[in-house]
XYZ file of C-alpha atoms in Angstrom:
308
model
C -33.010 12.629 47.980
C -30.624 9.719 48.815
C -26.921 9.397 47.526
C -24.828 7.164 47.626
C -22.945 9.446 50.214
C -25.884 8.877 52.803
C -25.704 4.939 51.981
C -22.277 4.701 52.975
C -22.577 6.707 56.260
C -25.361 4.478 57.033
C -23.631 1.241 56.241
C -20.718 2.714 58.286
C -22.733 3.679 61.373
C -24.416 0.029 61.302
C -21.476 -1.320 61.517
C -19.931 0.583 64.082
C -22.517 1.547 65.944
C -21.073 4.879 66.673
C -20.805 7.939 64.928
C -17.623 8.906 66.375
C -15.531 5.657 65.057
C -18.056 5.737 61.514
C -16.700 9.292 60.896
C -13.255 8.366 61.591
C -13.432 5.316 58.885
C -14.756 7.782 56.072
C -12.431 10.415 57.194
C -15.517 13.217 58.903
C -15.830 14.488 61.912
C -18.237 13.290 64.275
C -20.015 16.209 64.388
C -20.695 15.946 60.389
C -21.759 12.585 60.472
C -24.391 13.125 63.012
C -25.691 16.225 60.555
C -25.537 14.091 57.632
C -27.995 11.783 59.197
C -30.130 14.052 61.207
C -30.987 15.239 57.628
C -31.182 11.801 55.943
C -33.704 11.447 59.129
C -35.475 14.250 57.801
C -35.721 13.850 54.706
C -36.765 10.187 54.982
C -39.301 11.074 57.829
C -37.747 8.074 59.581
C -35.460 7.026 62.909
C -32.596 5.620 61.279
C -31.237 5.753 64.656
C -31.952 5.649 68.077
C -29.189 7.519 70.275
C -27.635 6.499 73.687
C -25.078 8.033 75.724
C -21.688 5.927 73.725
C -23.448 4.248 70.826
C -26.419 4.506 68.534
C -28.756 1.471 67.994
C -29.963 1.381 64.305
C -33.708 0.734 63.949
C -35.777 -1.525 60.927
C -35.537 1.309 58.756
C -31.408 1.684 58.988
C -30.998 -2.190 57.988
C -33.483 -2.143 54.865
C -31.155 1.303 54.059
C -28.119 -1.007 54.356
C -29.742 -4.119 52.641
C -30.911 -2.321 49.285
C -28.200 0.115 49.079
C -25.973 -2.889 48.595
C -27.441 -3.468 45.547
C -27.331 0.121 44.451
C -23.907 0.643 45.106
C -22.936 -2.550 43.631
C -25.044 -1.654 40.609
C -23.239 1.837 40.671
C -19.726 0.192 41.317
C -20.840 -1.932 38.142
C -21.438 1.003 36.091
C -18.593 3.041 36.545
C -16.370 -0.158 35.996
C -18.684 -0.682 32.551
C -17.995 3.592 31.685
C -14.187 3.204 32.230
C -14.040 0.193 29.876
C -16.371 2.366 27.414
C -13.860 5.313 27.476
C -10.773 3.091 27.291
C -12.278 1.381 24.063
C -12.455 -1.806 25.744
C -16.419 -1.726 25.684
C -18.787 0.070 23.505
C -20.407 0.083 19.824
C -19.037 1.069 16.181
C -21.329 1.640 13.176
C -19.455 1.511 10.284
C -20.842 1.894 6.482
C -19.273 0.907 3.111
C -19.959 0.978 -0.531
C -19.820 -2.590 -1.920
C -16.826 -2.760 -3.710
C -15.144 -1.858 0.149
C -17.036 -3.412 1.672
C -15.718 -7.112 -0.147
C -11.922 -5.732 -0.166
C -11.624 -3.814 2.498
C -13.767 -4.111 5.625
C -13.595 -7.761 6.034
C -9.737 -7.256 7.340
C -10.793 -4.158 9.196
C -12.854 -6.064 10.782
C -11.794 -8.766 12.006
C -8.936 -6.764 13.160
C -10.523 -4.707 15.536
C -12.674 -8.021 16.850
C -9.083 -9.360 17.552
C -7.679 -6.394 19.357
C -11.507 -4.980 20.858
C -13.258 -8.107 21.153
C -15.991 -6.835 23.830
C -16.729 -4.253 21.352
C -19.919 -4.415 19.238
C -19.639 -3.699 15.507
C -21.983 -3.430 13.070
C -22.472 -2.581 9.237
C -24.361 -0.725 6.691
C -24.071 -0.924 3.299
C -25.084 1.309 -0.059
C -23.872 3.913 -1.714
C -22.230 7.096 -0.434
C -25.286 9.365 -1.236
C -27.579 6.358 0.609
C -25.364 6.516 4.010
C -24.691 10.134 4.074
C -28.126 10.791 6.188
C -27.147 8.482 8.399
C -23.765 9.630 9.003
C -25.381 12.963 9.701
C -28.201 11.612 12.094
C -25.551 9.371 14.143
C -26.529 6.527 13.086
C -23.194 5.730 12.408
C -20.143 6.173 13.246
C -17.950 6.087 10.326
C -18.376 5.951 6.775
C -16.459 4.454 3.555
C -17.041 6.674 0.894
C -15.459 7.414 -2.720
C -14.754 10.127 -5.596
C -13.599 10.075 -8.938
C -11.042 12.467 -10.692
C -13.787 13.278 -13.273
C -16.623 13.818 -11.134
C -15.302 15.508 -8.046
C -17.909 15.988 -4.967
C -17.650 17.805 -1.699
C -19.314 16.655 1.869
C -20.882 18.986 4.373
C -19.131 21.028 6.796
C -19.594 18.840 9.519
C -17.950 16.063 7.699
C -14.785 15.450 7.842
C -12.836 13.754 5.072
C -9.879 11.489 5.509
C -7.903 10.234 2.365
C -7.786 5.877 2.437
C -6.808 4.920 -0.814
C -6.318 5.439 -4.529
C -7.351 3.149 -7.401
C -7.004 3.065 -11.006
C -9.901 2.756 -13.219
C -9.443 -0.419 -15.281
C -10.265 -1.216 -18.620
C -12.110 -4.929 -18.916
C -12.215 -6.519 -22.339
C -13.170 -10.024 -23.251
C -10.146 -12.350 -23.471
C -10.419 -12.908 -27.705
C -10.742 -8.779 -28.188
C -8.566 -7.373 -30.824
C -6.414 -5.249 -28.201
C -6.600 -8.001 -25.547
C -2.977 -8.791 -26.381
C -1.277 -5.377 -25.157
C -1.198 -4.069 -21.510
C -2.582 -0.142 -23.026
C -5.091 0.886 -25.003
C -5.705 4.103 -26.714
C -8.980 5.647 -25.379
C -9.705 7.057 -28.910
C -9.458 3.466 -30.181
C -12.580 2.163 -28.395
C -15.513 4.696 -29.911
C -16.379 1.958 -31.770
C -17.161 -0.633 -28.500
C -20.253 -2.087 -27.212
C -20.183 -0.458 -23.330
C -21.550 -2.002 -19.873
C -21.539 0.450 -17.286
C -22.988 1.246 -14.192
C -26.630 2.698 -13.413
C -26.705 6.495 -15.233
C -27.313 8.483 -11.999
C -23.952 6.865 -10.182
C -20.944 8.202 -10.033
C -18.821 5.650 -12.645
C -21.285 6.144 -15.149
C -20.917 10.118 -14.897
C -16.856 9.455 -14.995
C -17.434 7.258 -18.340
C -19.123 9.664 -19.926
C -16.868 12.386 -19.257
C -13.839 10.564 -20.181
C -15.059 9.309 -23.447
C -16.116 13.114 -24.055
C -12.435 14.160 -23.988
C -11.541 11.552 -26.815
C -14.729 12.733 -28.580
C -17.408 9.942 -28.139
C -20.270 9.519 -26.390
C -20.302 5.480 -25.261
C -22.435 3.162 -26.585
C -24.000 1.480 -23.375
C -25.819 -2.014 -24.284
C -25.783 -2.893 -20.167
C -26.057 -1.160 -16.746
C -25.055 -3.074 -13.519
C -23.765 -1.701 -10.496
C -22.608 -4.280 -9.140
C -19.017 -5.017 -10.448
C -19.014 -8.892 -10.446
C -21.884 -8.571 -13.026
C -20.003 -6.258 -15.070
C -17.221 -7.784 -15.106
C -19.154 -11.787 -15.881
C -20.931 -9.831 -18.849
C -17.606 -8.615 -20.005
C -15.946 -12.041 -20.156
C -19.138 -13.512 -21.923
C -17.969 -11.425 -24.672
C -21.316 -8.577 -24.392
C -18.884 -5.747 -24.285
C -16.315 -3.639 -22.243
C -16.517 -1.979 -19.390
C -14.185 1.134 -17.505
C -14.093 -0.705 -13.584
C -12.567 0.634 -10.528
C -9.485 -1.189 -9.276
C -11.756 -2.694 -6.346
C -14.100 -3.515 -8.559
C -12.264 -5.780 -11.170
C -13.403 -9.227 -10.541
C -11.212 -11.903 -11.806
C -14.219 -14.081 -14.754
C -13.147 -16.442 -17.196
C -12.560 -14.894 -20.484
C -11.753 -11.556 -18.356
C -8.437 -9.533 -19.462
C -7.421 -6.335 -17.947
C -5.575 -3.261 -19.767
C -4.880 0.251 -18.421
C -5.367 3.064 -21.078
C -2.169 4.593 -22.558
C -2.694 8.154 -20.988
C -2.352 8.457 -17.103
C -5.570 6.432 -15.794
C -8.088 8.649 -14.539
C -8.107 7.534 -10.758
C -11.002 6.880 -7.830
C -10.310 7.790 -4.425
C -11.812 6.138 -1.487
C -12.198 8.472 1.772
C -13.764 7.761 5.243
C -16.120 10.079 6.487
C -17.012 10.942 9.959
C -18.976 13.701 11.724
C -15.885 16.208 13.469
C -18.200 16.441 16.646
C -18.234 12.300 17.394
C -16.521 11.484 20.625
C -16.937 7.474 19.779
C -13.547 6.244 21.474
C -13.689 3.822 19.125
C -13.510 5.872 16.182
C -9.444 6.159 16.542
C -8.861 2.911 16.393
C -10.871 2.268 13.682
C -9.636 5.098 11.548
C -6.030 3.267 12.043
C -7.123 0.368 11.384
C -8.806 1.625 7.928
C -6.197 3.281 6.437
C -3.282 0.796 7.578
C -5.517 -2.235 5.490
C -6.332 0.031 2.882
C -2.464 0.994 1.811
C -1.950 -2.447 1.886
C -5.505 -3.342 -0.680
C -4.180 -0.467 -3.008
C -0.746 -2.011 -2.985
C -2.777 -5.827 -4.322
C -4.679 -3.921 -6.738
C -1.988 -2.285 -8.187
C 0.114 -4.987 -8.695
C -2.673 -7.177 -10.393
C -4.074 -4.752 -12.796
C -0.227 -3.820 -13.895
C 1.463 -0.925 -13.675
């Protein structure tokens, strides 16, 4: 098996025309170089150098090894530089997963910042609900995944997953602008028992959280329309078709829409970032730092936009 060390030794012997001079330049003994060349000749079944009294003469096989070997050494050098760049985070790939409202409000800033500080990396984004993306995270197809959980609908993750808090957001009550309660800032949940509601799909955590919340006030919400797209939900509310309880990130301004807080402490949705404990991608640390920093700024924005 020819190694880079063999190529370097043959190249130096060809350049100097002497085992002794090549050994001196490479930091070996002349005997070590001679033995290395002899072993290489046996392995190749070729004579690389014709031995003379005070020098050696390269054969055509030696010149071929040097010619092709230079390309090999150059390729190895390029590979080494690229691997160092990946190890330092200057190059590489990062696969992110996110749910829609975080994709709209958090990720654009995160991706822009990562592209600015790490212009040589490739970033891909997969979007879906947490349970839809979790298998990709577990299989290693994603490095990081933004997820959420509700106070009223807690959940856990597999043991190999590390969860890091990113931000907390209140659930905001959206009502039509001409709703009798729209003039206030807060509303009691029990005053909403006769309302028509708009919610996400029945199997979603948001819909389950709404059912549990209304259950604490002793009623089941009358749900007329469902959509997992909060822009659609807010649009329906703005057109007077019902009221909705949405996370602050999903509160999309719409004509005819007014936002209120529940008079008791508002239930919350907690945004987190998930990663595999075994993930060694050097870009994960920078991405985590950026996610947390930017999400905190977004949390302040949505808290201010939806009132105290």
